Coordinates of N, CA and C in Angstrom, one line a residue:
Chain A
X1121 N 19.9 -22.7 -95.7 CA 21.0 -23.2 -96.6 C 21.3 -22.1 -97.6
X1122 N 22.5 -22.1 -98.1 CA 22.9 -21.1 -99.1 C 22.2 -21.4 -100.4
X1123 N 22.1 -20.4 -101.3 CA 21.3 -20.5 -102.5 C 22.1 -21.0 -103.6
X1124 N 21.5 -21.7 -104.6 CA 22.2 -22.2 -105.8 C 21.4 -21.6 -107.0
X1125 N 22.1 -21.4 -108.1 CA 21.6 -21.0 -109.3 C 21.9 -21.9 -110.5
X1126 N 20.9 -22.4 -111.2 CA 21.1 -23.3 -112.3 C 20.3 -22.8 -113.5
X1127 N 20.7 -23.2 -114.7 CA 19.9 -22.8 -115.9 C 18.6 -23.6 -115.9
X1128 N 17.6 -23.0 -116.4 CA 16.3 -23.7 -116.4 C 16.3 -25.0 -117.2
X1129 N 16.9 -25.0 -118.3 CA 16.9 -26.1 -119.2 C 18.2 -26.3 -120.0
X1130 N 18.4 -27.5 -120.4 CA 19.6 -27.8 -121.3 C 19.2 -28.9 -122.2
X1131 N 19.9 -29.0 -123.3 CA 19.7 -30.1 -124.3 C 21.0 -30.8 -124.5
X1132 N 20.9 -32.1 -124.8 CA 22.1 -32.8 -125.2 C 21.7 -33.9 -126.2
X1133 N 22.7 -34.2 -127.0 CA 22.5 -35.3 -127.9 C 22.9 -36.6 -127.2
X1134 N 22.2 -37.7 -127.6 CA 22.4 -38.9 -126.9 C 23.9 -39.4 -127.2
X1135 N 24.5 -40.0 -126.2 CA 25.9 -40.5 -126.2 C 26.9 -39.4 -126.2
X1136 N 26.5 -38.2 -126.0 CA 27.5 -37.1 -125.9 C 27.6 -36.7 -124.4
X1137 N 28.8 -36.1 -124.0 CA 28.9 -35.6 -122.6 C 28.0 -34.4 -122.4
X1138 N 27.6 -34.3 -121.1 CA 26.7 -33.2 -120.7 C 27.4 -32.5 -119.5
X1139 N 27.4 -31.2 -119.5 CA 28.0 -30.5 -118.4 C 26.9 -29.6 -117.8
X1140 N 26.4 -29.9 -116.6 CA 25.4 -29.1 -116.0 C 26.0 -28.2 -114.9
X1141 N 25.9 -26.9 -115.1 CA 26.5 -25.9 -114.2 C 25.6 -25.6 -113.0
X1142 N 26.3 -25.2 -111.9 CA 25.6 -24.7 -110.7 C 26.5 -23.6 -110.1
X1143 N 25.9 -22.5 -109.8 CA 26.6 -21.4 -109.1 C 26.1 -21.3 -107.7
X1144 N 27.0 -21.2 -106.8 CA 26.7 -21.1 -105.4 C 27.7 -20.1 -104.7
X1145 N 27.6 -18.9 -105.1 CA 28.6 -17.9 -104.7 C 28.6 -17.6 -103.1
X1146 N 27.6 -18.0 -102.4 CA 27.5 -17.7 -101.0 C 27.8 -19.0 -100.2
X1147 N 28.4 -20.0 -100.8 CA 28.7 -21.2 -100.1 C 29.6 -21.0 -98.9
X1148 N 29.3 -21.7 -97.8 CA 30.2 -21.6 -96.7 C 31.2 -22.8 -96.6
X1149 N 32.2 -22.7 -95.8 CA 33.2 -23.7 -95.7 C 32.7 -25.1 -95.3
X1150 N 31.5 -25.1 -94.6 CA 31.0 -26.4 -94.2 C 29.9 -27.0 -95.1
X1151 N 29.6 -26.3 -96.2 CA 28.6 -26.8 -97.1 C 29.1 -27.8 -98.0
X1152 N 28.4 -29.0 -98.1 CA 28.7 -30.0 -99.1 C 27.8 -29.7 -100.3
X1153 N 28.3 -30.0 -101.5 CA 27.5 -29.8 -102.7 C 26.9 -31.2 -103.1
X1154 N 25.6 -31.2 -103.2 CA 24.9 -32.4 -103.5 C 24.1 -32.2 -104.8
X1155 N 24.0 -33.3 -105.6 CA 23.2 -33.3 -106.8 C 22.2 -34.5 -106.7
X1156 N 21.0 -34.1 -107.0 CA 19.9 -35.1 -107.1 C 19.2 -34.9 -108.5
X1157 N 18.6 -36.0 -108.9 CA 17.8 -35.8 -110.2 C 16.5 -36.5 -110.0
X1158 N 15.5 -36.0 -110.8 CA 14.2 -36.5 -110.7 C 13.7 -36.9 -112.1
X1159 N 13.6 -38.2 -112.4 CA 13.1 -38.7 -113.6 C 11.6 -38.5 -113.7
X1160 N 11.0 -38.4 -114.9 CA 9.6 -38.2 -115.0 C 8.8 -39.3 -114.2
X1161 N 7.8 -38.8 -113.4 CA 6.9 -39.7 -112.6 C 7.7 -40.5 -111.6
X1162 N 8.8 -40.0 -111.1 CA 9.5 -40.7 -110.0 C 9.9 -39.7 -108.9
X1163 N 10.3 -40.2 -107.8 CA 10.9 -39.4 -106.7 C 12.3 -39.0 -107.1
X1164 N 12.9 -38.0 -106.5 CA 14.3 -37.6 -106.7 C 15.2 -38.8 -106.3
X1165 N 16.3 -38.8 -107.0 CA 17.3 -39.8 -106.6 C 18.7 -39.1 -106.5
X1166 N 19.5 -39.6 -105.5 CA 20.8 -39.1 -105.3 C 21.7 -39.4 -106.4
X1167 N 22.5 -38.4 -106.8 CA 23.5 -38.6 -107.9 C 24.9 -38.6 -107.4
X1168 N 25.3 -37.6 -106.7 CA 26.7 -37.4 -106.3 C 26.8 -36.3 -105.3
X1169 N 27.9 -36.2 -104.5 CA 28.1 -35.1 -103.6 C 29.6 -34.9 -103.5
X1170 N 30.0 -33.7 -103.1 CA 31.5 -33.4 -102.8 C 31.6 -32.2 -102.0
X1171 N 32.8 -32.0 -101.5 CA 33.1 -30.9 -100.6 C 34.1 -29.9 -101.3
X1172 N 35.3 -30.4 -101.6 CA 36.3 -29.6 -102.2 C 36.9 -30.2 -103.5
X1173 N 37.1 -31.5 -103.4 CA 37.8 -32.2 -104.5 C 36.8 -32.7 -105.5
X1174 N 37.2 -32.9 -106.7 CA 36.4 -33.5 -107.7 C 36.1 -34.9 -107.3
X1175 N 34.9 -35.4 -107.7 CA 34.4 -36.7 -107.3 C 33.9 -37.5 -108.5
X1176 N 34.0 -38.8 -108.5 CA 33.5 -39.6 -109.5 C 32.7 -40.8 -108.9
X1177 N 31.7 -41.1 -109.5 CA 31.0 -42.4 -109.2 C 30.5 -43.0 -110.5
X1178 N 29.7 -44.1 -110.3 CA 29.3 -44.8 -111.5 C 28.3 -44.0 -112.3
X1179 N 27.6 -43.0 -111.7 CA 26.6 -42.3 -112.4 C 27.2 -41.0 -113.1
X1180 N 28.1 -40.3 -112.4 CA 28.5 -39.0 -112.9 C 29.8 -38.6 -112.3
X1181 N 30.3 -37.4 -112.7 CA 31.5 -36.8 -112.1 C 31.0 -35.4 -111.6
X1182 N 31.7 -35.0 -110.5 CA 31.4 -33.6 -110.0 C 32.7 -32.9 -110.0
X1183 N 32.7 -31.8 -110.7 CA 33.9 -30.9 -110.8 C 33.6 -29.6 -109.9
X1184 N 34.4 -29.4 -109.0 CA 34.2 -28.2 -108.1 C 35.3 -27.2 -108.3
X1185 N 34.9 -26.0 -108.5 CA 35.8 -24.9 -108.7 C 36.7 -24.7 -107.5
X1186 N 37.9 -24.2 -107.8 CA 38.9 -24.0 -106.7 C 38.3 -23.1 -105.6
X1187 N 37.6 -22.1 -105.9 CA 37.0 -21.2 -104.9 C 35.7 -21.7 -104.4
X1188 N 35.2 -22.8 -104.9 CA 34.0 -23.5 -104.5 C 32.7 -22.7 -104.8
X1189 N 32.8 -21.6 -105.5 CA 31.6 -20.8 -105.8 C 30.8 -21.4 -107.0
X1190 N 31.3 -22.4 -107.6 CA 30.5 -23.0 -108.7 C 30.9 -24.5 -108.8
X1191 N 30.1 -25.3 -109.4 CA 30.4 -26.7 -109.6 C 29.7 -27.1 -110.9
X1192 N 30.2 -28.3 -111.4 CA 29.6 -28.8 -112.7 C 29.4 -30.3 -112.5
X1193 N 28.2 -30.7 -112.8 CA 27.9 -32.1 -112.9 C 28.1 -32.6 -114.3
X1194 N 28.9 -33.7 -114.4 CA 29.3 -34.2 -115.7 C 28.7 -35.6 -115.9
X1195 N 27.9 -35.7 -117.0 CA 27.4 -37.0 -117.4 C 28.2 -37.4 -118.6
X1196 N 29.0 -38.4 -118.6 CA 30.0 -38.7 -119.6 C 29.4 -39.1 -120.9
X1197 N 28.3 -39.8 -120.9 CA 27.7 -40.2 -122.2 C 26.2 -40.2 -121.9
X1198 N 25.5 -39.1 -122.3 CA 24.1 -39.0 -122.0 C 23.3 -40.1 -122.7
X1199 N 22.4 -40.7 -122.0 CA 21.4 -41.7 -122.5 C 20.0 -41.1 -122.4
X1200 N 19.0 -41.7 -123.1 CA 17.7 -41.2 -123.0 C 17.2 -41.3 -121.5
X1201 N 17.7 -42.2 -120.8 CA 17.3 -42.4 -119.4 C 17.8 -41.3 -118.5
X1202 N 18.7 -40.5 -119.0 CA 19.3 -39.4 -118.2 C 18.4 -38.1 -118.3
X1203 N 17.4 -38.2 -119.1 CA 16.4 -37.0 -119.2 C 15.7 -36.9 -117.9
X1204 N 15.9 -35.8 -117.2 CA 15.4 -35.6 -115.9 C 15.6 -34.1 -115.5
X1205 N 15.1 -33.8 -114.3 CA 15.4 -32.5 -113.7 C 16.5 -32.7 -112.7
X1206 N 17.6 -31.9 -112.9 CA 18.8 -32.1 -112.0 C 18.8 -30.9 -111.0
X1207 N 19.0 -31.3 -109.7 CA 19.0 -30.3 -108.7 C 20.4 -30.2 -108.0
X1208 N 20.9 -29.0 -107.9 CA 22.1 -28.8 -107.2 C 21.7 -28.2 -105.8
X1209 N 22.2 -28.9 -104.7 CA 21.7 -28.5 -103.4 C 23.0 -28.4 -102.5
X1210 N 23.0 -27.4 -101.6 CA 24.0 -27.3 -100.6 C 23.6 -27.8 -99.3
X1211 N 24.4 -28.7 -98.6 CA 24.1 -29.2 -97.4 C 25.1 -28.8 -96.3
X1212 N 24.7 -28.2 -95.3 CA 25.6 -27.8 -94.2 C 25.9 -29.0 -93.4
X1213 N 27.2 -29.3 -93.2 CA 27.6 -30.5 -92.5 C 27.3 -30.4 -91.0
X1214 N 27.1 -29.2 -90.5 CA 26.8 -29.0 -89.1 C 25.3 -28.8 -88.8
X1215 N 24.5 -28.9 -89.8 CA 23.1 -28.6 -89.7 C 22.4 -29.6 -88.8
X1216 N 22.8 -30.9 -88.8 CA 22.1 -31.9 -88.0 C 20.7 -32.1 -88.5
X1217 N 20.4 -31.7 -89.7 CA 19.0 -31.9 -90.2 C 19.1 -32.5 -91.6
X1218 N 18.1 -33.3 -92.0 CA 18.1 -33.9 -93.3 C 17.4 -33.0 -94.3
X1219 N 16.9 -31.9 -93.9 CA 16.1 -31.1 -94.8 C 16.9 -30.7 -96.1
X1220 N 16.3 -31.0 -97.2 CA 16.9 -30.6 -98.5 C 16.1 -29.4 -99.1
X1221 N 16.8 -28.4 -99.4 CA 16.1 -27.2 -100.0 C 16.3 -27.3 -101.5
X1222 N 15.2 -27.6 -102.2 CA 15.3 -27.8 -103.7 C 15.0 -26.4 -104.3
X1223 N 15.8 -26.1 -105.4 CA 15.5 -25.0 -106.2 C 14.6 -25.5 -107.4
X1224 N 14.7 -24.7 -108.5 CA 13.9 -25.1 -109.7 C 14.6 -26.2 -110.5
X1225 N 16.0 -26.3 -110.3 CA 16.7 -27.3 -111.1 C 16.9 -27.0 -112.5
X1226 N 17.6 -27.9 -113.2 CA 17.8 -27.8 -114.7 C 17.1 -29.0 -115.3
X1227 N 16.2 -28.7 -116.2 CA 15.5 -29.8 -117.0 C 16.4 -30.2 -118.2
X1228 N 16.9 -31.4 -118.1 CA 17.8 -31.9 -119.2 C 17.0 -32.7 -120.2
X1229 N 17.0 -32.3 -121.4 CA 16.4 -33.1 -122.5 C 17.5 -33.8 -123.3
X1230 N 17.3 -35.1 -123.6 CA 18.3 -35.8 -124.4 C 17.7 -36.2 -125.7
X1231 N 18.4 -35.7 -126.8 CA 17.9 -35.9 -128.1 C 18.5 -37.2 -128.7
X1232 N 17.6 -38.1 -129.2 CA 18.1 -39.3 -129.8 C 19.0 -39.1 -131.1
Chain B
X28 N 17.9 -55.0 -101.3 CA 17.2 -54.3 -100.2 C 16.1 -53.5 -100.8
X29 N 14.9 -53.6 -100.2 CA 13.7 -52.9 -100.7 C 13.9 -51.4 -100.5
X30 N 13.3 -50.6 -101.5 CA 13.4 -49.2 -101.4 C 12.4 -48.6 -100.5
X31 N 12.2 -47.3 -100.5 CA 11.2 -46.6 -99.7 C 9.8 -46.9 -100.4
X32 N 8.9 -47.3 -99.6 CA 7.6 -47.5 -100.1 C 6.6 -46.6 -99.6
X33 N 5.6 -46.2 -100.4 CA 4.6 -45.2 -100.0 C 3.2 -45.8 -100.4
X34 N 2.3 -45.6 -99.5 CA 0.9 -46.1 -99.8 C -0.1 -45.0 -99.3
X35 N -1.2 -44.8 -100.1 CA -1.4 -45.4 -101.4 C -0.6 -44.6 -102.4
X36 N -0.6 -45.0 -103.6 CA 0.1 -44.3 -104.7 C -0.8 -43.2 -105.3
X37 N -2.0 -43.4 -105.3 CA -3.0 -42.3 -105.8 C -4.1 -42.2 -104.8
X38 N -4.6 -41.0 -104.7 CA -5.7 -40.8 -103.8 C -6.5 -39.6 -104.3
X39 N -7.9 -39.7 -104.2 CA -8.7 -38.6 -104.6 C -9.6 -38.3 -103.4
X40 N -9.6 -37.1 -103.0 CA -10.5 -36.7 -101.8 C -11.2 -35.4 -102.2
X41 N -12.2 -35.1 -101.4 CA -12.9 -33.8 -101.6 C -12.5 -32.8 -100.5
X42 N -12.8 -31.6 -100.8 CA -12.5 -30.5 -99.9 C -13.1 -30.8 -98.5
X43 N -12.4 -30.4 -97.5 CA -12.9 -30.6 -96.1 C -12.6 -32.0 -95.5
X44 N -12.3 -33.0 -96.3 CA -11.9 -34.3 -95.8 C -10.5 -34.2 -95.2
X45 N -10.1 -35.3 -94.6 CA -8.8 -35.5 -94.1 C -8.2 -36.7 -94.8
X46 N -6.9 -36.8 -94.8 CA -6.2 -37.9 -95.5 C -4.9 -38.3 -94.7
X47 N -4.6 -39.6 -94.7 CA -3.4 -40.1 -94.1 C -2.6 -40.8 -95.1
X48 N -1.3 -40.5 -95.2 CA -0.4 -41.1 -96.1 C 0.7 -41.9 -95.3
X49 N 1.1 -43.0 -95.9 CA 2.0 -43.8 -95.2 C 3.3 -44.0 -95.9
X50 N 4.4 -44.2 -95.1 CA 5.7 -44.3 -95.7 C 6.5 -45.4 -94.9
X51 N 7.1 -46.3 -95.6 CA 8.0 -47.3 -95.0 C 9.4 -47.1 -95.5
X52 N 10.3 -46.7 -94.6 CA 11.7 -46.4 -95.0 C 12.5 -47.7 -95.3
X53 N 13.6 -47.5 -95.9 CA 14.5 -48.6 -96.2 C 14.9 -49.2 -94.8
X54 N 15.0 -50.5 -94.8 CA 15.3 -51.2 -93.6 C 16.6 -50.7 -93.0
X55 N 16.6 -50.3 -91.7 CA 17.7 -49.8 -91.0 C 17.8 -48.3 -91.0
X56 N 17.0 -47.6 -91.8 CA 17.0 -46.2 -91.8 C 16.1 -45.7 -90.7
X57 N 16.5 -44.7 -90.0 CA 15.7 -44.3 -88.8 C 15.2 -42.8 -89.0
X58 N 15.6 -42.2 -90.1 CA 15.1 -40.8 -90.3 C 14.2 -40.8 -91.5
X59 N 13.1 -40.1 -91.4 CA 12.1 -40.0 -92.5 C 11.7 -38.5 -92.7
X60 N 11.8 -38.1 -93.9 CA 11.4 -36.7 -94.2 C 10.2 -36.8 -95.2
X61 N 9.4 -35.7 -95.2 CA 8.3 -35.6 -96.1 C 8.4 -34.3 -96.9
X62 N 8.1 -34.4 -98.2 CA 8.1 -33.2 -99.1 C 6.8 -33.1 -99.9
X63 N 6.4 -31.9 -100.2 CA 5.3 -31.7 -101.1 C 5.8 -31.2 -102.4
X64 N 5.3 -31.7 -103.5 CA 5.8 -31.2 -104.8 C 4.6 -30.7 -105.6
X65 N 4.5 -29.5 -106.0 CA 3.5 -28.9 -106.9 C 4.2 -28.2 -108.1
X66 N 3.4 -28.1 -109.2 CA 4.0 -27.4 -110.3 C 4.4 -26.0 -110.0
X67 N 3.7 -25.3 -109.2 CA 4.0 -23.9 -108.9 C 5.1 -23.7 -107.9
X68 N 5.1 -24.5 -106.9 CA 6.1 -24.3 -105.8 C 7.2 -25.2 -105.8
X69 N 7.2 -26.2 -106.6 CA 8.3 -27.2 -106.7 C 8.3 -28.1 -105.5
X70 N 9.5 -28.6 -105.1 CA 9.6 -29.5 -104.0 C 9.8 -28.6 -102.7
X71 N 8.9 -28.8 -101.7 CA 9.0 -28.1 -100.5 C 9.1 -29.1 -99.3
X72 N 9.9 -28.8 -98.4 CA 10.1 -29.6 -97.2 C 8.9 -29.4 -96.2
X73 N 8.4 -30.6 -95.8 CA 7.3 -30.6 -94.8 C 7.8 -30.8 -93.4
X74 N 8.3 -31.9 -93.1 CA 8.9 -32.2 -91.8 C 9.8 -33.4 -91.9
X75 N 10.5 -33.6 -90.7 CA 11.5 -34.7 -90.6 C 11.4 -35.3 -89.3
X76 N 11.4 -36.6 -89.3 CA 11.4 -37.4 -88.0 C 12.6 -38.3 -87.9
X77 N 13.0 -38.4 -86.6 CA 14.1 -39.3 -86.3 C 13.8 -39.9 -84.9
X78 N 13.9 -41.2 -84.8 CA 13.6 -41.9 -83.6 C 12.3 -41.4 -82.9
X79 N 11.3 -41.3 -83.7 CA 9.9 -41.0 -83.3 C 9.7 -39.5 -82.9
X80 N 10.7 -38.7 -83.1 CA 10.7 -37.3 -82.7 C 10.7 -36.4 -84.0
X81 N 9.9 -35.4 -84.0 CA 10.0 -34.4 -85.1 C 11.2 -33.5 -84.8
X82 N 12.1 -33.5 -85.8 CA 13.3 -32.7 -85.6 C 13.3 -31.4 -86.3
X83 N 12.5 -31.3 -87.3 CA 12.4 -30.1 -88.2 C 11.1 -30.0 -88.9
X84 N 10.6 -28.8 -89.1 CA 9.3 -28.6 -89.7 C 9.4 -27.5 -90.7
X85 N 8.8 -27.7 -91.9 CA 8.8 -26.6 -92.9 C 7.7 -25.6 -92.6
X86 N 7.6 -24.7 -93.5 CA 6.6 -23.6 -93.4 C 5.2 -24.0 -93.9
X87 N 4.5 -24.9 -93.3 CA 3.2 -25.3 -93.7 C 2.3 -25.1 -92.5
X88 N 1.0 -25.0 -92.8 CA 0.0 -24.8 -91.7 C -0.2 -26.0 -90.8
X89 N -0.8 -25.8 -89.7 CA -0.9 -26.9 -88.7 C -1.8 -28.0 -89.2
X90 N -2.5 -27.8 -90.3 CA -3.3 -28.9 -90.9 C -2.4 -30.1 -91.3
X91 N -1.2 -29.8 -91.5 CA -0.2 -30.8 -91.9 C 0.5 -31.3 -90.7
X92 N 0.4 -32.6 -90.4 CA 1.0 -33.2 -89.3 C 1.6 -34.6 -89.6
X93 N 2.4 -35.1 -88.8 CA 3.0 -36.4 -89.0 C 3.4 -37.0 -87.8
X94 N 3.8 -38.3 -87.9 CA 4.3 -39.0 -86.8 C 5.2 -40.2 -87.3
X95 N 6.0 -40.7 -86.4 CA 6.9 -41.8 -86.7 C 6.7 -42.8 -85.6
X96 N 6.7 -44.1 -86.1 CA 6.5 -45.2 -85.1 C 7.8 -45.8 -84.8
X97 N 7.8 -46.7 -83.8 CA 9.0 -47.3 -83.3 C 9.8 -48.1 -84.3
X98 N 9.1 -48.6 -85.3 CA 9.7 -49.3 -86.4 C 10.2 -48.4 -87.6
X99 N 10.2 -47.1 -87.3 CA 10.6 -46.1 -88.2 C 9.6 -45.7 -89.3
X100 N 8.6 -46.5 -89.5 CA 7.5 -46.2 -90.4 C 6.9 -44.8 -90.0
X101 N 6.4 -44.1 -91.0 CA 5.9 -42.8 -90.8 C 4.6 -42.6 -91.5
X102 N 3.8 -41.7 -90.9 CA 2.5 -41.3 -91.5 C 2.5 -39.8 -91.5
X103 N 1.8 -39.2 -92.5 CA 1.5 -37.8 -92.5 C 0.0 -37.6 -92.7
X104 N -0.5 -36.6 -92.0 CA -2.0 -36.4 -92.1 C -2.2 -35.0 -92.5
X105 N -3.2 -34.8 -93.4 CA -3.6 -33.5 -93.8 C -5.1 -33.4 -93.4
X106 N -5.5 -32.5 -92.6 CA -6.9 -32.3 -92.2 C -7.5 -31.2 -93.0
X107 N -8.8 -31.2 -93.1 CA -9.6 -30.1 -93.7 C -8.9 -29.8 -95.1
X108 N -8.9 -30.7 -96.0 CA -8.3 -30.6 -97.3 C -8.8 -29.4 -98.0
X109 N -7.8 -28.7 -98.7 CA -8.1 -27.6 -99.6 C -7.7 -28.0 -101.0
X110 N -8.2 -27.3 -102.0 CA -7.9 -27.6 -103.4 C -6.3 -27.5 -103.6
X111 N -5.7 -26.5 -102.9 CA -4.3 -26.3 -103.1 C -3.4 -27.4 -102.5
X112 N -4.0 -28.3 -101.8 CA -3.2 -29.4 -101.2 C -3.0 -30.5 -102.3
X113 N -3.6 -30.4 -103.4 CA -3.4 -31.3 -104.5 C -1.9 -31.3 -104.9
X114 N -1.2 -32.4 -104.8 CA 0.2 -32.4 -105.0 C 0.7 -33.9 -104.9
X115 N 2.0 -34.0 -105.3 CA 2.7 -35.2 -105.1 C 3.4 -35.2 -103.7
X116 N 3.1 -36.1 -102.8 CA 3.8 -36.1 -101.5 C 4.8 -37.2 -101.5
X117 N 6.0 -36.7 -101.2 CA 7.2 -37.6 -101.3 C 7.8 -37.9 -99.9
X118 N 8.1 -39.1 -99.7 CA 8.8 -39.5 -98.4 C 10.2 -39.9 -98.8
X119 N 11.1 -39.5 -97.9 CA 12.5 -39.9 -98.1 C 13.1 -40.4 -96.8
X120 N 14.0 -41.4 -96.9 CA 14.6 -42.0 -95.7 C 16.1 -41.8 -95.7
X121 N 16.7 -41.8 -94.5 CA 18.2 -41.6 -94.4 C 18.7 -42.5 -93.3
X122 N 19.9 -42.9 -93.4 CA 20.5 -43.8 -92.5 C 21.0 -43.2 -91.2
X123 N 21.9 -42.2 -91.4 CA 22.7 -41.7 -90.2 C 22.1 -40.3 -89.8
X124 N 22.4 -39.9 -88.6 CA 22.1 -38.6 -88.1 C 22.6 -37.5 -89.1
X125 N 22.0 -36.4 -89.2 CA 22.3 -35.4 -90.2 C 23.7 -34.9 -90.3
X126 N 24.3 -34.9 -91.4 CA 25.6 -34.4 -91.7 C 25.6 -34.0 -93.1
X127 N 26.7 -33.4 -93.5 CA 26.8 -32.9 -94.9 C 26.9 -34.0 -95.9
X128 N 27.2 -35.2 -95.4 CA 27.4 -36.3 -96.4 C 26.3 -37.2 -96.5
X129 N 25.3 -37.1 -95.7 CA 24.2 -38.1 -95.7 C 23.4 -37.9 -97.0
X130 N 22.8 -39.0 -97.5 CA 22.0 -38.9 -98.7 C 20.6 -39.4 -98.3
X131 N 19.6 -38.9 -99.1 CA 18.3 -39.3 -98.9 C 17.8 -40.2 -100.0
X132 N 17.0 -41.2 -99.7 CA 16.4 -42.1 -100.6 C 14.9 -41.8 -100.7
X133 N 14.4 -41.5 -101.8 CA 13.0 -41.1 -102.0 C 12.2 -42.2 -102.5
X134 N 10.9 -42.2 -102.0 CA 9.9 -43.1 -102.5 C 9.3 -42.6 -103.8
X135 N 8.4 -43.3 -104.4 CA 7.7 -42.9 -105.6 C 6.7 -41.8 -105.4
X136 N 6.3 -41.6 -104.2 CA 5.3 -40.5 -103.9 C 3.9 -41.0 -103.9
X137 N 3.0 -40.2 -103.3 CA 1.6 -40.4 -103.3 C 1.0 -39.2 -104.0
X138 N 0.2 -39.5 -105.1 CA -0.4 -38.4 -105.8 C -1.8 -38.1 -105.2
X139 N -1.9 -37.0 -104.6 CA -3.2 -36.6 -103.9 C -3.9 -35.6 -104.8
X140 N -5.2 -35.9 -105.1 CA -6.0 -34.9 -105.8 C -7.2 -34.5 -105.0
X141 N -7.4 -33.2 -104.8 CA -8.5 -32.8 -104.0 C -9.5 -32.1 -104.9
X142 N -10.7 -32.6 -104.8 CA -11.8 -32.1 -105.7 C -12.8 -31.2 -104.9

């Protein structure tokens, strides 16, 4: 799988928007961009995914650059429950395998 | 719908012993993957099973093995435990055959401590 680069940590004030960046300059045309997060003492949970267009769901929004070499996960109003490690992962649509390759992720701290 | 369940949640073993961890996927999910999480190495893929067949395996020694049953439940086994095997072992299940859009649902993990 192609590699992603994320900042090690970020901070946000509660109830403010958070923009978590991810660089994936070697992304291929068949790679989907997935985001998972891991809350303390829990297993990772799926957040959102996209291919080319921006995506929204109840948890977050995903903004994908036009050249697809970067993307941004947007939490519209951070809550204390959003404090977690966020992972940006590329999934090859033709891989036929469920394997997720996790990087170090971004540890998000939310300040009350 | 019940989530992914893993048993036991906590386990303490000594070096040289073997251990078996169990995972029950979400009802209807036929694919199960296992991951190891340590502070130093992060989350690393162990193996993946679909319809009782191992489809993919990560870079781990042969002491790590697994299997999947006809009801999609899965077990992983670690033989001759080493101190470095202390980790959180996570199981994840998926619904459909692998594609770029599939998502995985993780269990809470089994915390293994090797003394």
